[in-house]
Short mmCIF file of N, CA and C in Angstrom, two decimals:
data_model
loop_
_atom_site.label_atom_id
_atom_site.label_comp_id
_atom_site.label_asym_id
_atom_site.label_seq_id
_atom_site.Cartn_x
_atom_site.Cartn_y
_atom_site.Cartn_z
N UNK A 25 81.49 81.73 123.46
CA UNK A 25 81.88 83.04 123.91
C UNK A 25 81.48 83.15 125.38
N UNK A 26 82.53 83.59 126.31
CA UNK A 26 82.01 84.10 127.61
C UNK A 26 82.11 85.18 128.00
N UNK A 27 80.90 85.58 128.75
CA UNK A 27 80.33 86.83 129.65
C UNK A 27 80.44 87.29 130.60
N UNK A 28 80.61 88.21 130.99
CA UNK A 28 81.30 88.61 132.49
C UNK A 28 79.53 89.56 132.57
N UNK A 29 78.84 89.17 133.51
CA UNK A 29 77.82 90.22 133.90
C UNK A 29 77.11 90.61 135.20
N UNK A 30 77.29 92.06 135.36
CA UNK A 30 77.26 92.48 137.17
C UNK A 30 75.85 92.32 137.46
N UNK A 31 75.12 91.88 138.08
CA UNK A 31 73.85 92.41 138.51
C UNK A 31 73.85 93.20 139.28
N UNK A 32 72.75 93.93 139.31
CA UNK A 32 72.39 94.76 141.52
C UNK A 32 71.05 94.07 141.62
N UNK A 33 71.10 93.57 142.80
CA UNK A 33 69.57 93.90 143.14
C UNK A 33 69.36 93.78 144.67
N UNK A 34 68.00 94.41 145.24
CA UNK A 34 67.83 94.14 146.73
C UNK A 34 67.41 93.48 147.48
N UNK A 35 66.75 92.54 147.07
CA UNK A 35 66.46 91.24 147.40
C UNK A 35 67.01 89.92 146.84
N UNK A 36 67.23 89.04 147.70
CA UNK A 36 67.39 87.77 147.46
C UNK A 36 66.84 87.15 146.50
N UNK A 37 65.64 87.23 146.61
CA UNK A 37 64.34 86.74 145.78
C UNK A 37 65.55 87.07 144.07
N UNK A 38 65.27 88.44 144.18
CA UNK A 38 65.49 88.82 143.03
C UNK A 38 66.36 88.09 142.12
N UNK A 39 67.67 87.99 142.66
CA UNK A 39 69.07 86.91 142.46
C UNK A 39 68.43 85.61 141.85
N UNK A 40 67.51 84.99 142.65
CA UNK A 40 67.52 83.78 142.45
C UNK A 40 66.85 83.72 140.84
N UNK A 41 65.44 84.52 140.83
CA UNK A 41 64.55 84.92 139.51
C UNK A 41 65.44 85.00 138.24
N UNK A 42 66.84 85.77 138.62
CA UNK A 42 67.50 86.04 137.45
C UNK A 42 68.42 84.90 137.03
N UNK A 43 68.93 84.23 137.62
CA UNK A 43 69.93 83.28 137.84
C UNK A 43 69.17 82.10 137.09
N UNK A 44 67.46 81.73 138.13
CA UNK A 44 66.92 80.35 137.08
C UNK A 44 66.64 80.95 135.67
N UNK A 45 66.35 82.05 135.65
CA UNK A 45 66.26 82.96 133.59
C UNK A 45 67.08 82.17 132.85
N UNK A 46 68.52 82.38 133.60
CA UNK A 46 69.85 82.85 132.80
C UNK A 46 70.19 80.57 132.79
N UNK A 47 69.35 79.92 133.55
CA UNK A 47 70.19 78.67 133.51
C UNK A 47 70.87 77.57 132.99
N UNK A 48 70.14 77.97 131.82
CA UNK A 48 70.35 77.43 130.59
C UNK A 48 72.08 77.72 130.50
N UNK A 49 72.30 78.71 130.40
CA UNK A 49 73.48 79.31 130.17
C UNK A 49 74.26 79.89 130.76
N UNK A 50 74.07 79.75 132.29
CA UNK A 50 74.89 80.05 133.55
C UNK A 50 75.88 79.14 133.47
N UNK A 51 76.80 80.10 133.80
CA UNK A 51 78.51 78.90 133.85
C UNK A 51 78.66 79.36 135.46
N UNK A 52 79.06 80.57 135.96
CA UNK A 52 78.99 80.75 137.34
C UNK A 52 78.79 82.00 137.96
N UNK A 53 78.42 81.90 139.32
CA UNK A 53 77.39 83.01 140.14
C UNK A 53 77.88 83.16 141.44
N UNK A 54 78.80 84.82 141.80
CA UNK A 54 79.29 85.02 142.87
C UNK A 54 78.85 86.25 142.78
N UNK A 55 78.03 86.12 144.89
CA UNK A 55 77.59 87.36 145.66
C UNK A 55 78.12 87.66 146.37
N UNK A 56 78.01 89.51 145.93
CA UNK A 56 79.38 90.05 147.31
C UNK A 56 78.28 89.68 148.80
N UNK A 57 78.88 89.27 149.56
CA UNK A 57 78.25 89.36 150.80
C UNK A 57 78.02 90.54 151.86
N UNK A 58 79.24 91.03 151.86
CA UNK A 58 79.47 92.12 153.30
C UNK A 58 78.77 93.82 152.84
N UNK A 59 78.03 93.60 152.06
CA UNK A 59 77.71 94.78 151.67
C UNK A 59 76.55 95.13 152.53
N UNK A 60 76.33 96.84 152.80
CA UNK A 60 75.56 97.29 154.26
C UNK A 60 74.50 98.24 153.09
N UNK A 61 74.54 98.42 151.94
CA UNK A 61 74.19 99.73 151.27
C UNK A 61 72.76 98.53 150.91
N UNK A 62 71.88 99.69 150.01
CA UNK A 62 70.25 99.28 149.64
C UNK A 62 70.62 98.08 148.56
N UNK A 63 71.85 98.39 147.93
CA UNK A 63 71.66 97.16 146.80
C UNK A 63 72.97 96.01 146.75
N UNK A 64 72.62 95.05 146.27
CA UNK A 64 73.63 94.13 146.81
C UNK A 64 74.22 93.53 144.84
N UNK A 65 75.55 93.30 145.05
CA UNK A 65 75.79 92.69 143.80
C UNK A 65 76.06 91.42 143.47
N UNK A 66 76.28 90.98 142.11
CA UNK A 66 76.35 89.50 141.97
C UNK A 66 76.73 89.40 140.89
N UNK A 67 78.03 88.69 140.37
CA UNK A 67 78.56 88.63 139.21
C UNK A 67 78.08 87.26 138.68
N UNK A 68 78.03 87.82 137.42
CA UNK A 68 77.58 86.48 136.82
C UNK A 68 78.47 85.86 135.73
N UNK A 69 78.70 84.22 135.57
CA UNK A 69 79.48 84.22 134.47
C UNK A 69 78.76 83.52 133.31
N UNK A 70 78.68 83.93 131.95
CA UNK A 70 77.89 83.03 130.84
C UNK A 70 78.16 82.55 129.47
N UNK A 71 77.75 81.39 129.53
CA UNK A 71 78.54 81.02 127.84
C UNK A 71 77.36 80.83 127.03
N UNK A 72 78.19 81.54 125.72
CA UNK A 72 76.62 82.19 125.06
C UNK A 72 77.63 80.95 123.58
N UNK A 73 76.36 80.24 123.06
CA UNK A 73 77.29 79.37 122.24
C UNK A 73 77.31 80.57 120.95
N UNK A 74 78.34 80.53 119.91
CA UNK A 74 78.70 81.36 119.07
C UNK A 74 77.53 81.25 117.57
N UNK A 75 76.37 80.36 117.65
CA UNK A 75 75.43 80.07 116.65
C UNK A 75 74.31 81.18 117.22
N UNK A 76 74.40 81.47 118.61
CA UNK A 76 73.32 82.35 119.01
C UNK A 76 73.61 83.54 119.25
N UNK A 77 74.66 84.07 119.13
CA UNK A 77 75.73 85.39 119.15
C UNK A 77 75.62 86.24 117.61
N UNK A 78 74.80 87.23 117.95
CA UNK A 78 74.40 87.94 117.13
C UNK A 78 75.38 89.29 116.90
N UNK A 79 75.82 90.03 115.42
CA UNK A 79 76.69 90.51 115.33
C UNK A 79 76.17 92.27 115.49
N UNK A 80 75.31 92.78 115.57
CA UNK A 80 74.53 93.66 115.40
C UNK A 80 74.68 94.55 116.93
N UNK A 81 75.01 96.04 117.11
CA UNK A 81 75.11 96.29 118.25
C UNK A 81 73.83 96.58 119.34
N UNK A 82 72.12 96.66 118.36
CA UNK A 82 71.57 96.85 118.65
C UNK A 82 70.06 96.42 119.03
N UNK A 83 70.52 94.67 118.75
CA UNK A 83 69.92 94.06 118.57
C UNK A 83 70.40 92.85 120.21
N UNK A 84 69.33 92.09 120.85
CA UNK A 84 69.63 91.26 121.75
C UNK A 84 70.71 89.99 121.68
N UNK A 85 71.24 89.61 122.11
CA UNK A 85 72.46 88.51 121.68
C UNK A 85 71.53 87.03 121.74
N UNK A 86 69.86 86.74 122.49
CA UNK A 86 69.50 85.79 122.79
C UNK A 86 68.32 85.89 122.44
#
């Protein structure tokens, strides 16, 4: 199954922290650049294999 997921954050630092989290299961990682405002975004893309994909709406998928 794949994931479409936005981050924000305001530091660089931050991006990177979340990105090595996710690496296991990072497929791909695009930052808007030209942005002037406090927070910056970053889409993320992820493949979550379907044995670890939990059916429950309220419960974590990982």
């Amino acid at each position: 199954m794949a994931v479409k997921v936005r981050i924000s954050y305001e530091k660089p630092q931050e991006l990177h922290t979340v990105t090595e989290l996710l690496k296991p299961i990072l497929r791909s990682c695009k930052a808007d650049k030209g942005e002037n405002g406090r927070f910056k975004k970053a889409y993320l893309g992820v493949n979550i294999s379907d044995g670890k994909a939990q059916k429950g709406v309220n419960s974590p998928l990982i």
